[in-house]
């Protein structure tokens, strides 16, 4: 599984990239036919503390799963997004078994 990480309007540090790769690689335990994962980090210009947007796009054969989280830190966004993606992947897998 290939993990592509893009930071929009800022430079991402190595620690965040490693954390995202490690956390998202665990999704393969739930579904082994994942083609790739795209992660987008965006900074929103607002006064709110929750101004970091993490968007995870998972490509699987015949479908794509997109999760968007707004949190105080990118690590928190990756963690929450990965949990949501895991639930959606399990749901998709069960739906495919039913057919």
mmCIF file of C-alpha atoms in Angstrom, residues 11-87:
data_model
loop_
_atom_site.group_PDB
_atom_site.id
_atom_site.type_symbol
_atom_site.label_atom_id
_atom_site.label_comp_id
_atom_site.label_asym_id
_atom_site.label_seq_id
_atom_site.Cartn_x
_atom_site.Cartn_y
_atom_site.Cartn_z
ATOM 1 C CA UNK A 11 6.179 22.382 5.007
ATOM 2 C CA UNK A 12 5.500 19.112 6.799
ATOM 3 C CA UNK A 13 8.125 17.751 9.193
ATOM 4 C CA UNK A 14 9.520 14.221 9.083
ATOM 5 C CA UNK A 15 7.991 13.245 12.440
ATOM 6 C CA UNK A 16 4.450 13.902 11.150
ATOM 7 C CA UNK A 17 5.126 11.965 7.931
ATOM 8 C CA UNK A 18 6.447 8.972 9.897
ATOM 9 C CA UNK A 19 3.468 9.084 12.278
ATOM 10 C CA UNK A 20 0.979 9.199 9.385
ATOM 11 C CA UNK A 21 2.709 6.327 7.547
ATOM 12 C CA UNK A 22 2.812 4.167 10.677
ATOM 13 C CA UNK A 23 -0.808 4.854 11.658
ATOM 14 C CA UNK A 24 -2.261 4.401 8.164
ATOM 15 C CA UNK A 25 -0.314 1.212 7.459
ATOM 16 C CA UNK A 26 -2.420 -0.452 10.181
ATOM 17 C CA UNK A 27 -5.496 -0.142 7.932
ATOM 18 C CA UNK A 28 -4.140 -2.987 5.798
ATOM 19 C CA UNK A 29 -5.017 -5.406 8.616
ATOM 20 C CA UNK A 30 -8.691 -4.733 7.920
ATOM 21 C CA UNK A 31 -8.638 -4.858 4.101
ATOM 22 C CA UNK A 32 -5.749 -6.072 1.973
ATOM 23 C CA UNK A 33 -6.905 -4.761 -1.439
ATOM 24 C CA UNK A 34 -6.087 -1.089 -0.727
ATOM 25 C CA UNK A 35 -4.435 0.546 -3.747
ATOM 26 C CA UNK A 36 -3.206 3.774 -2.156
ATOM 27 C CA UNK A 37 -3.837 6.334 0.558
ATOM 28 C CA UNK A 38 -3.642 10.091 -0.035
ATOM 29 C CA UNK A 39 -3.314 12.358 3.001
ATOM 30 C CA UNK A 40 -3.772 16.115 2.727
ATOM 31 C CA UNK A 41 -2.774 18.481 5.526
ATOM 32 C CA UNK A 42 -4.197 22.012 5.363
ATOM 33 C CA UNK A 43 -3.896 24.986 7.686
ATOM 34 C CA UNK A 44 -7.004 27.138 7.929
ATOM 35 C CA UNK A 45 -6.532 30.848 8.655
ATOM 36 C CA UNK A 46 -8.954 31.279 11.534
ATOM 37 C CA UNK A 47 -8.728 32.339 15.160
ATOM 38 C CA UNK A 48 -9.970 28.903 16.280
ATOM 39 C CA UNK A 49 -7.544 26.486 17.906
ATOM 40 C CA UNK A 50 -9.005 23.732 15.742
ATOM 41 C CA UNK A 51 -7.632 25.034 12.454
ATOM 42 C CA UNK A 52 -5.773 21.972 11.161
ATOM 43 C CA UNK A 53 -7.586 19.969 8.494
ATOM 44 C CA UNK A 54 -6.589 16.377 7.790
ATOM 45 C CA UNK A 55 -8.163 14.722 4.775
ATOM 46 C CA UNK A 56 -7.629 11.006 4.082
ATOM 47 C CA UNK A 57 -8.561 9.520 0.709
ATOM 48 C CA UNK A 58 -8.385 5.739 0.459
ATOM 49 C CA UNK A 59 -8.470 4.109 -2.984
ATOM 50 C CA UNK A 60 -9.837 0.582 -3.139
ATOM 51 C CA UNK A 61 -10.932 -1.325 -6.247
ATOM 52 C CA UNK A 62 -14.243 0.090 -7.459
ATOM 53 C CA UNK A 63 -14.570 2.733 -4.743
ATOM 54 C CA UNK A 64 -12.858 5.444 -2.743
ATOM 55 C CA UNK A 65 -13.323 6.407 0.879
ATOM 56 C CA UNK A 66 -12.788 10.025 1.919
ATOM 57 C CA UNK A 67 -12.603 11.215 5.540
ATOM 58 C CA UNK A 68 -12.076 14.829 6.604
ATOM 59 C CA UNK A 69 -11.212 15.809 10.189
ATOM 60 C CA UNK A 70 -10.645 19.241 11.748
ATOM 61 C CA UNK A 71 -8.578 19.093 14.956
ATOM 62 C CA UNK A 72 -6.111 20.975 17.142
ATOM 63 C CA UNK A 73 -3.128 19.005 15.799
ATOM 64 C CA UNK A 74 -2.398 17.023 12.658
ATOM 65 C CA UNK A 75 -1.507 13.941 14.726
ATOM 66 C CA UNK A 76 -4.951 14.038 16.330
ATOM 67 C CA UNK A 77 -6.508 14.429 12.867
ATOM 68 C CA UNK A 78 -4.584 11.460 11.464
ATOM 69 C CA UNK A 79 -5.590 9.305 14.426
ATOM 70 C CA UNK A 80 -9.288 10.239 14.259
ATOM 71 C CA UNK A 81 -9.320 9.948 10.472
ATOM 72 C CA UNK A 82 -7.646 6.543 10.528
ATOM 73 C CA UNK A 83 -10.223 5.247 13.027
ATOM 74 C CA UNK A 84 -13.060 6.476 10.799
ATOM 75 C CA UNK A 85 -11.444 4.944 7.700
ATOM 76 C CA UNK A 86 -11.030 1.611 9.509
ATOM 77 C CA UNK A 87 -14.757 1.554 10.356
#
